[in-house]
PDB file of C-alpha atoms in Angstrom:
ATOM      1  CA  UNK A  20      98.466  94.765 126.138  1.00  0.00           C
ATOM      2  CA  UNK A  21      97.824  94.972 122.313  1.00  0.00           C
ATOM      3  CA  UNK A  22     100.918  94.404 120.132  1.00  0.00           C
ATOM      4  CA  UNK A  23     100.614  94.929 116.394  1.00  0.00           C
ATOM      5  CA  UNK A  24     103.096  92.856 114.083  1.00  0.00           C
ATOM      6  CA  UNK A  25     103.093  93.027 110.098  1.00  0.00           C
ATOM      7  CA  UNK A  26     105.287  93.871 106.849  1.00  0.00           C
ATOM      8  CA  UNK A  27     107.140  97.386 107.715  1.00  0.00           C
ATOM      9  CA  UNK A  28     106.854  97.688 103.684  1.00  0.00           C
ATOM     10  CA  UNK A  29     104.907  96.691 100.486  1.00  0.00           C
ATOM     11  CA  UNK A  30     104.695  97.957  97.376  1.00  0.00           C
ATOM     12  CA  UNK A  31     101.825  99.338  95.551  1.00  0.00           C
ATOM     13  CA  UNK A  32      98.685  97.900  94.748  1.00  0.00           C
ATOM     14  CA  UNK A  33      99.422  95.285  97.006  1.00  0.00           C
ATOM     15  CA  UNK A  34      97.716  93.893 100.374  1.00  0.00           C
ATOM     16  CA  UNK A  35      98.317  94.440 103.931  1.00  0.00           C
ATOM     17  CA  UNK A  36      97.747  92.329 106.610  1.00  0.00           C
ATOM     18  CA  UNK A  37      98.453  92.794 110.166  1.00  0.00           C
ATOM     19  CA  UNK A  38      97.763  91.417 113.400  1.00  0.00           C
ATOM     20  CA  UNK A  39      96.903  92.349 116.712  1.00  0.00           C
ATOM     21  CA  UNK A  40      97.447  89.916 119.710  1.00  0.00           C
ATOM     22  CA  UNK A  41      96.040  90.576 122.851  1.00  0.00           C
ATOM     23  CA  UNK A  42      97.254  89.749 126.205  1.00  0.00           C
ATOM     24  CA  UNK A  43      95.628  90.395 129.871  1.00  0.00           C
ATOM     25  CA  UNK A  44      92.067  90.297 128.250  1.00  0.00           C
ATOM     26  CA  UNK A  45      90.023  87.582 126.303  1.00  0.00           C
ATOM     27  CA  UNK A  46      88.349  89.341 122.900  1.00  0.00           C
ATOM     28  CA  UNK A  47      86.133  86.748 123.691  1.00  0.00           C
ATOM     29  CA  UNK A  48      84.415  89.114 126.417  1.00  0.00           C
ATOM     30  CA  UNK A  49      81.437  90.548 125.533  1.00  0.00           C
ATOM     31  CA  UNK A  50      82.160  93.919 127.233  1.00  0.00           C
ATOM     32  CA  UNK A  51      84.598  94.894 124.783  1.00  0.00           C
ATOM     33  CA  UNK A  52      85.306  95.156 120.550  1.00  0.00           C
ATOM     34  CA  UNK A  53      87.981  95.320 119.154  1.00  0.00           C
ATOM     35  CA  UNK A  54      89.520  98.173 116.123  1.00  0.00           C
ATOM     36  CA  UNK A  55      91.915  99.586 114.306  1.00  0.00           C
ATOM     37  CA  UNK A  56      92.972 103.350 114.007  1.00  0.00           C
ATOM     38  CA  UNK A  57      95.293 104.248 111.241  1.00  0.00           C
ATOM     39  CA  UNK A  58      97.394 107.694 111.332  1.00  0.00           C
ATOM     40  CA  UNK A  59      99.361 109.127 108.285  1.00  0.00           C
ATOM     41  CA  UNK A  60     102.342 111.160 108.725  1.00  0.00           C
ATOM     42  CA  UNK A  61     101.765 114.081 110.365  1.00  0.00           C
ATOM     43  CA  UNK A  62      98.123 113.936 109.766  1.00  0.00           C
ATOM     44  CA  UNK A  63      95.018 113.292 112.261  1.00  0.00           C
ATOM     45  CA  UNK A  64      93.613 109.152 113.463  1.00  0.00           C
ATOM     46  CA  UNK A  65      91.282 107.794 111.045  1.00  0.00           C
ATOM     47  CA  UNK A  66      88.617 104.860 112.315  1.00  0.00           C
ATOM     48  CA  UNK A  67      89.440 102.206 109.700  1.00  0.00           C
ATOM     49  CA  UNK A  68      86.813  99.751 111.798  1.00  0.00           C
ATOM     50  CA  UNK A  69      85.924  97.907 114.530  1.00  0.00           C
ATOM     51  CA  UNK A  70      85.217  94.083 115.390  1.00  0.00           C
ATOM     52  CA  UNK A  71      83.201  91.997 117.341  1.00  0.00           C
ATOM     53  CA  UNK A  72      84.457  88.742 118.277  1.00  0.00           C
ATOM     54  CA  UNK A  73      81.253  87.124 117.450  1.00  0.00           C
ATOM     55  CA  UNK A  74      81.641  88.560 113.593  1.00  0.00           C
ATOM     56  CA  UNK A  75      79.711  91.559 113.092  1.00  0.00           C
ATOM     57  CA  UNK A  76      82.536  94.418 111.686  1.00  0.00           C
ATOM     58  CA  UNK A  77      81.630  97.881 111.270  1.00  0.00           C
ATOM     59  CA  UNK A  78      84.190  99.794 108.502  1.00  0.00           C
ATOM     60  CA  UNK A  79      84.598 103.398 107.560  1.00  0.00           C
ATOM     61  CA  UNK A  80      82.602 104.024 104.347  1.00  0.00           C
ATOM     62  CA  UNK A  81      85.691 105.940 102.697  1.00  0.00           C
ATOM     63  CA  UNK A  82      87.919 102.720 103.353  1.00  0.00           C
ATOM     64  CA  UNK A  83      85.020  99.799 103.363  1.00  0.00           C
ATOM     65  CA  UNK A  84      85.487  98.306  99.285  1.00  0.00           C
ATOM     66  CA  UNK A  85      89.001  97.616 100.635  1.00  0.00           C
ATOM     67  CA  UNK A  86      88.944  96.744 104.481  1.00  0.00           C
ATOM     68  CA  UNK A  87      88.311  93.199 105.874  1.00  0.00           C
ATOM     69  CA  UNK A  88      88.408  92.659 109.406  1.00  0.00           C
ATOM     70  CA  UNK A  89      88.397  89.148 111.236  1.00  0.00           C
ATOM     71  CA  UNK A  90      89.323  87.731 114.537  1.00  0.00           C
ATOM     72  CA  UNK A  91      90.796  84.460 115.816  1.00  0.00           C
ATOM     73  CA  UNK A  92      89.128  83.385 119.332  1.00  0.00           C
ATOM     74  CA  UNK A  93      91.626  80.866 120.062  1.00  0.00           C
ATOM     75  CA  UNK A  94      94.885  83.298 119.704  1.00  0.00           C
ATOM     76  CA  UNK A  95      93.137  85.789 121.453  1.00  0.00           C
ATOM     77  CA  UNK A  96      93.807  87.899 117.880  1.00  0.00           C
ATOM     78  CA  UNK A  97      92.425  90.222 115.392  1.00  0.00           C
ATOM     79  CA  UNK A  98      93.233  91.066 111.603  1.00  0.00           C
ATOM     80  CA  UNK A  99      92.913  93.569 109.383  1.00  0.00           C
ATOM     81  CA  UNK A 100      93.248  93.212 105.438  1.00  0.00           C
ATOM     82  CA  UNK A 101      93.431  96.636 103.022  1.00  0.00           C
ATOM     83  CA  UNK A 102      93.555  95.761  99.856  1.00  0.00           C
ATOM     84  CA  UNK A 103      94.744  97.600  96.965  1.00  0.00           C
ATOM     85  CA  UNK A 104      97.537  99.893  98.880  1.00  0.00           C
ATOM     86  CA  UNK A 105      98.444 103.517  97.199  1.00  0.00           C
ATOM     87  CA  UNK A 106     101.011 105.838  99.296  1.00  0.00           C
ATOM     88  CA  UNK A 107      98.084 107.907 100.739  1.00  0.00           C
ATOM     89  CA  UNK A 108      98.020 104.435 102.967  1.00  0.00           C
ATOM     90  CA  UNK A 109     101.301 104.821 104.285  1.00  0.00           C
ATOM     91  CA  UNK A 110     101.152 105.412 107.922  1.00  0.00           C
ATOM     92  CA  UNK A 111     100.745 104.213 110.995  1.00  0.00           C
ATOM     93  CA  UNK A 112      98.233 101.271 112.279  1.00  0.00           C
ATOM     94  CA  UNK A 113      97.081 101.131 115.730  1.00  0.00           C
ATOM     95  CA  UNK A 114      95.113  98.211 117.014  1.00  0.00           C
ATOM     96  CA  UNK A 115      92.640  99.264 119.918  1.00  0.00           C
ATOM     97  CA  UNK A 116      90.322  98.199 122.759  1.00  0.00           C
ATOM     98  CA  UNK A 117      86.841  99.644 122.939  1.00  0.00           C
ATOM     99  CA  UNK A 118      84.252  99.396 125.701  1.00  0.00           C
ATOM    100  CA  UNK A 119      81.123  98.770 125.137  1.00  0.00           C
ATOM    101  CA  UNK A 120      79.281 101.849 126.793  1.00  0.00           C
ATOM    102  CA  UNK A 121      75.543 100.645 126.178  1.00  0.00           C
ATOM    103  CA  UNK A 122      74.313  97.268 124.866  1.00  0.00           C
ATOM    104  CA  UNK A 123      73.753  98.264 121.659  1.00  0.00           C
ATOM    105  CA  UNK A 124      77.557  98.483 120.674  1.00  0.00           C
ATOM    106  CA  UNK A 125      77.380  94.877 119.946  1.00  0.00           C
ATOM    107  CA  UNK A 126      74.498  95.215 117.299  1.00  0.00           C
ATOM    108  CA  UNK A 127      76.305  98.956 115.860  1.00  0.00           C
ATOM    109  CA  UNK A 128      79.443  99.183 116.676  1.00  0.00           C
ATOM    110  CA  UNK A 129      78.914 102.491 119.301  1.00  0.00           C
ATOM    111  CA  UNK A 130      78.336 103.442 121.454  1.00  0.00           C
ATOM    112  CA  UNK A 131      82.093 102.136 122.328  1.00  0.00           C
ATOM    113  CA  UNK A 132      85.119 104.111 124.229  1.00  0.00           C
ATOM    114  CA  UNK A 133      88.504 102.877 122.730  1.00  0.00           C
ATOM    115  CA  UNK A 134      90.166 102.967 125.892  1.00  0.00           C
ATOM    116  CA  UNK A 135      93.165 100.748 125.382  1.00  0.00           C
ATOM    117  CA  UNK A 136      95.655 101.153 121.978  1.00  0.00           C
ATOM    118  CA  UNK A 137      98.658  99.307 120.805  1.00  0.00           C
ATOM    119  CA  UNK A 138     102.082 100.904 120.177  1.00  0.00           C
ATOM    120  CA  UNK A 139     101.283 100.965 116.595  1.00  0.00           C
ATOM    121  CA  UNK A 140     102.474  99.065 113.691  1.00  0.00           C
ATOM    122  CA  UNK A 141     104.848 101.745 110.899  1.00  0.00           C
ATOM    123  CA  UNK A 142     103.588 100.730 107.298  1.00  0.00           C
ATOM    124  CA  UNK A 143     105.049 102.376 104.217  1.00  0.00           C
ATOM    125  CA  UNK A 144     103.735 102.075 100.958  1.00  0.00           C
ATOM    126  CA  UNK A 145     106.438 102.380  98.475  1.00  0.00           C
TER     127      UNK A 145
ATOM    128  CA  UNK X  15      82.675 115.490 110.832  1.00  0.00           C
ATOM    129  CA  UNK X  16      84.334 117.107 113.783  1.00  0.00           C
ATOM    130  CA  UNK X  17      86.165 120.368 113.897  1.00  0.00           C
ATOM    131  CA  UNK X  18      89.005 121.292 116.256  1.00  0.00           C
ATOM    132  CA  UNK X  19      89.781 124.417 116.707  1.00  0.00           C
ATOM    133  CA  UNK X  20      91.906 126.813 116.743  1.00  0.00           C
ATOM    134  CA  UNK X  21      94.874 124.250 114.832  1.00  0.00           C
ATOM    135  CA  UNK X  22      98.134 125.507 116.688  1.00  0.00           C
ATOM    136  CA  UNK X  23      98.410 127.195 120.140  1.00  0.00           C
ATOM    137  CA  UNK X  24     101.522 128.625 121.101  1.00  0.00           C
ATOM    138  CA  UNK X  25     101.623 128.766 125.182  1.00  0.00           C
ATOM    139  CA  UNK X  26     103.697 129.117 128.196  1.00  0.00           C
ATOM    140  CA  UNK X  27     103.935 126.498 130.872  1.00  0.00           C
ATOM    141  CA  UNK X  28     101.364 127.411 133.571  1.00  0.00           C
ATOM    142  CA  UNK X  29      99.029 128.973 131.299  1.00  0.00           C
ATOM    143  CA  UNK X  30      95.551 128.020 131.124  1.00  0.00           C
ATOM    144  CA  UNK X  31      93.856 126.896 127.989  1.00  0.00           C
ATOM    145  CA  UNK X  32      90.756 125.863 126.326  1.00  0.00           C
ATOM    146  CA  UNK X  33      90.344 123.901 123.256  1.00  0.00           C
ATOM    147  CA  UNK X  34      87.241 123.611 121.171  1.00  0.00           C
ATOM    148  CA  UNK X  35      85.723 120.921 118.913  1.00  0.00           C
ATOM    149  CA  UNK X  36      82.520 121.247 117.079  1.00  0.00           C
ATOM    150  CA  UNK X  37      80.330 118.629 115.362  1.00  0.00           C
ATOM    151  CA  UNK X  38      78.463 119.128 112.573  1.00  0.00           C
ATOM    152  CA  UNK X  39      75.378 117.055 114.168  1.00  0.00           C
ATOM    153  CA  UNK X  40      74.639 116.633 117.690  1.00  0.00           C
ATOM    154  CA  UNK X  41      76.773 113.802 119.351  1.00  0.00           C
ATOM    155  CA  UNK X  42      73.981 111.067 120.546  1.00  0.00           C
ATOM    156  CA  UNK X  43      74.868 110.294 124.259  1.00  0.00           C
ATOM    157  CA  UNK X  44      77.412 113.452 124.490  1.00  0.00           C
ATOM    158  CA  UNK X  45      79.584 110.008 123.355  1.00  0.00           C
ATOM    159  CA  UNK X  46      82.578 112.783 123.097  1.00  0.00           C
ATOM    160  CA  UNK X  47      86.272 111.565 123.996  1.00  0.00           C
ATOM    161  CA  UNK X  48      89.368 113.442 123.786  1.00  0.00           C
ATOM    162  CA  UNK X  49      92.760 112.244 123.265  1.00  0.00           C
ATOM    163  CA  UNK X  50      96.295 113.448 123.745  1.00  0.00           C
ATOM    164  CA  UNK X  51      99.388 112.310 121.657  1.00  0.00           C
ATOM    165  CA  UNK X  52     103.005 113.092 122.444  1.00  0.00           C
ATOM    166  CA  UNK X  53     105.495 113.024 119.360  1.00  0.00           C
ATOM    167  CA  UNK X  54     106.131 109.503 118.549  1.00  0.00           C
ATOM    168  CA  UNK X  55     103.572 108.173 121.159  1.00  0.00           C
ATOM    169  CA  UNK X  56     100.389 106.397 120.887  1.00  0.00           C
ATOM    170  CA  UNK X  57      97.225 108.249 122.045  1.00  0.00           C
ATOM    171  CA  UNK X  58      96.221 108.504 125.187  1.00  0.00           C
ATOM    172  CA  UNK X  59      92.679 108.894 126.872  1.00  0.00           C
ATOM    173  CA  UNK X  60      92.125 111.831 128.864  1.00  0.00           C
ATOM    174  CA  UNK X  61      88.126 112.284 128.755  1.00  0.00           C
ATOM    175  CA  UNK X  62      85.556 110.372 128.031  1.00  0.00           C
ATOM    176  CA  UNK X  63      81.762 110.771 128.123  1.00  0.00           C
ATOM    177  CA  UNK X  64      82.527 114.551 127.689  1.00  0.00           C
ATOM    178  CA  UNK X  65      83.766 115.444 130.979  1.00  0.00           C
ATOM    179  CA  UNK X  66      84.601 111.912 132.915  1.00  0.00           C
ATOM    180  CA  UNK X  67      88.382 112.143 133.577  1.00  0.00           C
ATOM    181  CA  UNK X  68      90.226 108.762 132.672  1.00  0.00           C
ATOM    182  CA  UNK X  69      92.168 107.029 135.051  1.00  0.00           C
ATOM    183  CA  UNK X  70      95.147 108.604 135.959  1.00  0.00           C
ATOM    184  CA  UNK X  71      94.496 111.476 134.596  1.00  0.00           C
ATOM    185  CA  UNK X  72      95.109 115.040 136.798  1.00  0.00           C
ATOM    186  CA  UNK X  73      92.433 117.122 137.432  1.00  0.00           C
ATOM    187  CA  UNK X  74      94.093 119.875 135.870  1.00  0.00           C
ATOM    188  CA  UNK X  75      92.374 118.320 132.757  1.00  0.00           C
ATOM    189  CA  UNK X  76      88.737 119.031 132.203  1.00  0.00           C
ATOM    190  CA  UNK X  77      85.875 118.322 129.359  1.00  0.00           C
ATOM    191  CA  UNK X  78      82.487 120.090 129.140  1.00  0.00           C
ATOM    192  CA  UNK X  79      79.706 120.897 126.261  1.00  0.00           C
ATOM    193  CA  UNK X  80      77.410 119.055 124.974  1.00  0.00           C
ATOM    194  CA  UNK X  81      75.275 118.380 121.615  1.00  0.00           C
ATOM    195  CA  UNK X  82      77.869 119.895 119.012  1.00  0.00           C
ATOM    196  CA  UNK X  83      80.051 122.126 121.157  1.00  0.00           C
ATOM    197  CA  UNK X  84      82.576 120.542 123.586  1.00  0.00           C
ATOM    198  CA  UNK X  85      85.603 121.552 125.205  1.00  0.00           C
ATOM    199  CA  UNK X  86      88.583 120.587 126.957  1.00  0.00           C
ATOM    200  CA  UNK X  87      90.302 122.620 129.394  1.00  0.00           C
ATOM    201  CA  UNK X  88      93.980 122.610 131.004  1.00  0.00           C
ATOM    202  CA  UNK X  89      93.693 124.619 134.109  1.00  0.00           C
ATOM    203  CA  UNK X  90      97.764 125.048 134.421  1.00  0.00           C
ATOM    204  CA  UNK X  91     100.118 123.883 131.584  1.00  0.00           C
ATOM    205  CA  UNK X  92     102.815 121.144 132.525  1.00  0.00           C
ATOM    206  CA  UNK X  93     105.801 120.930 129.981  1.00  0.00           C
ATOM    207  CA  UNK X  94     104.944 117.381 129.317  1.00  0.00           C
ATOM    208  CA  UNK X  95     101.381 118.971 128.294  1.00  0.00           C
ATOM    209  CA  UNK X  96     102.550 120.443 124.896  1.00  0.00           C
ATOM    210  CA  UNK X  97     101.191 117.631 122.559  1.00  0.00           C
ATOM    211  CA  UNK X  98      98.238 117.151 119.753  1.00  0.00           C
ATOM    212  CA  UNK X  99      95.003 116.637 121.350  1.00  0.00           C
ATOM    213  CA  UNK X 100      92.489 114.656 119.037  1.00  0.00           C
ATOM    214  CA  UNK X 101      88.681 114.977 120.192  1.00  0.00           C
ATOM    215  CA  UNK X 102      86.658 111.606 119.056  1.00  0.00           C
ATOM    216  CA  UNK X 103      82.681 111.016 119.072  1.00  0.00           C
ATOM    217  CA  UNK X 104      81.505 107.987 119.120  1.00  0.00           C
ATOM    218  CA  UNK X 105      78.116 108.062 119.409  1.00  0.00           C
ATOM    219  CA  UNK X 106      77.191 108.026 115.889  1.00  0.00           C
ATOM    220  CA  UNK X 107      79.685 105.590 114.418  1.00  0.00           C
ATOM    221  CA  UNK X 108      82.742 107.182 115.062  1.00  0.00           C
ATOM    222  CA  UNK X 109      84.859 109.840 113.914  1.00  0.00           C
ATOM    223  CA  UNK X 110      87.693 111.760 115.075  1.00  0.00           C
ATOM    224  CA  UNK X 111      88.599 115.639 115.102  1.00  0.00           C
ATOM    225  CA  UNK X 112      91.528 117.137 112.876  1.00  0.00           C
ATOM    226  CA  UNK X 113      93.472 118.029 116.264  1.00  0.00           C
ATOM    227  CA  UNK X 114      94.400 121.096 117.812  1.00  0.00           C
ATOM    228  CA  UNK X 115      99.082 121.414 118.571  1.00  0.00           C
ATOM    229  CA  UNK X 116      99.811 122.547 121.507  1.00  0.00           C
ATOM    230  CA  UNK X 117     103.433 124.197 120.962  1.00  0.00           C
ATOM    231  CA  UNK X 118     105.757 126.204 123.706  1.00  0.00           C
ATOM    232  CA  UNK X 119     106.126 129.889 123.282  1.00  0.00           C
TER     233      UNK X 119
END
């Protein structure tokens, strides 16, 4: 299970944080990283970026000047920071499992499947 | 970038139907995934690896292509079928389509 929690609301130009807790997996397990998908209203999923629990992140260019991404082994948990919020990031936040499909995942990022998502955390920015 | 197409389908339940998503480069690994996503539900896999059903998933579901042109097909519509479906590569970073609506006629 994935659960996101965070602020339902924050104002303009200000920063979100949110967290993802994980239960029935370690994100200590090097078969797996560890992401967040975003989806405004009505609109398509956007790949904000992925994590792996040794450190390397991997961020979408359009989003990485205001995207940090960490993870805390001991709470089994990961983070995500956006900085600098506008209403175009108003929306909602899913936290996701991905599966490493080849070895090199941990060095790029993919090839990974995200197989497992989170109900998804509602943010408005307003 | 990937492009779903066509944007809204308007079916019957028990039709068949095919959905299309292009890439604008070839998709390393055929690394191709596609989702579906009821109103007010999280995404769910259906196919990864282009055509490897996930698990769970009826058979009624089916992905081809590979290199830019993929496909998933739904042999027989169910009502609970009429959703978004969201294609996703991920074998060159990652990316996901704009989504093709599956509506009832």
């Amino acid at each position: 299970q994935l659960y996101e929690s965070g602020p339902g609301l924050v104002k303009p130009t200000e920063t979100l944080s949110l967290t993802c807790t994980v239960s029935g997996a370690s994100i200590s397990n090097s078969n797996y990283l560890w992401g967040w998908i975003r989806q405004p209203p009505g609109q398509a999923l956007e790949w904000i970026g992925t994590i792996y629990y040794r450190g390397p992140t991997w961020l979408n260019p359009s989003l990485r000047t205001r995207v940090s991404l960490s993870v805390d082994r001991a709470r089994d948990q990961i983070s995500l920071r956006l900085t600098s919020l506008t209403a175009a990031d108003t929306g909602t936040y899913y936290c996701a499992r991905a599966t490493v499909e080849r070895p090199g995942a941990l060095y790029s990022g993919y090839p990974a499947l995200y197989d497992w998502w989170g109900q998804g955390s509602q943010v408005t920015v307003s | 970038v990937l492009t779903q197409s066509p944007g809204t389908l308007a079916l019957s339940p028990g039709d068949r139907v095919t959905l299309y998503c292009t890439a604008s480069q070839r998709v390393p690994g055929n690394f191709l995934a596609w989702y579906q996503q009821r109103p007010g539900r999280t995404p769910r896999l259906l196919i990864s690896d282009a055509f490897v059903r996930a698990t769970g998933i009826p058979d009624r579901f089916s992905g081809s292509g590979s290199g830019t042109d993929f496909t998933l097909t739904i042999r027989r519509l169910d009502p609970e079928d009429f959703a978004v479906y969201y294609c996703h590569q991920y074998g060159d970073s990652l990316s996901f389509g704009g989504g093709t609506r599956l509506e009832i006629k």
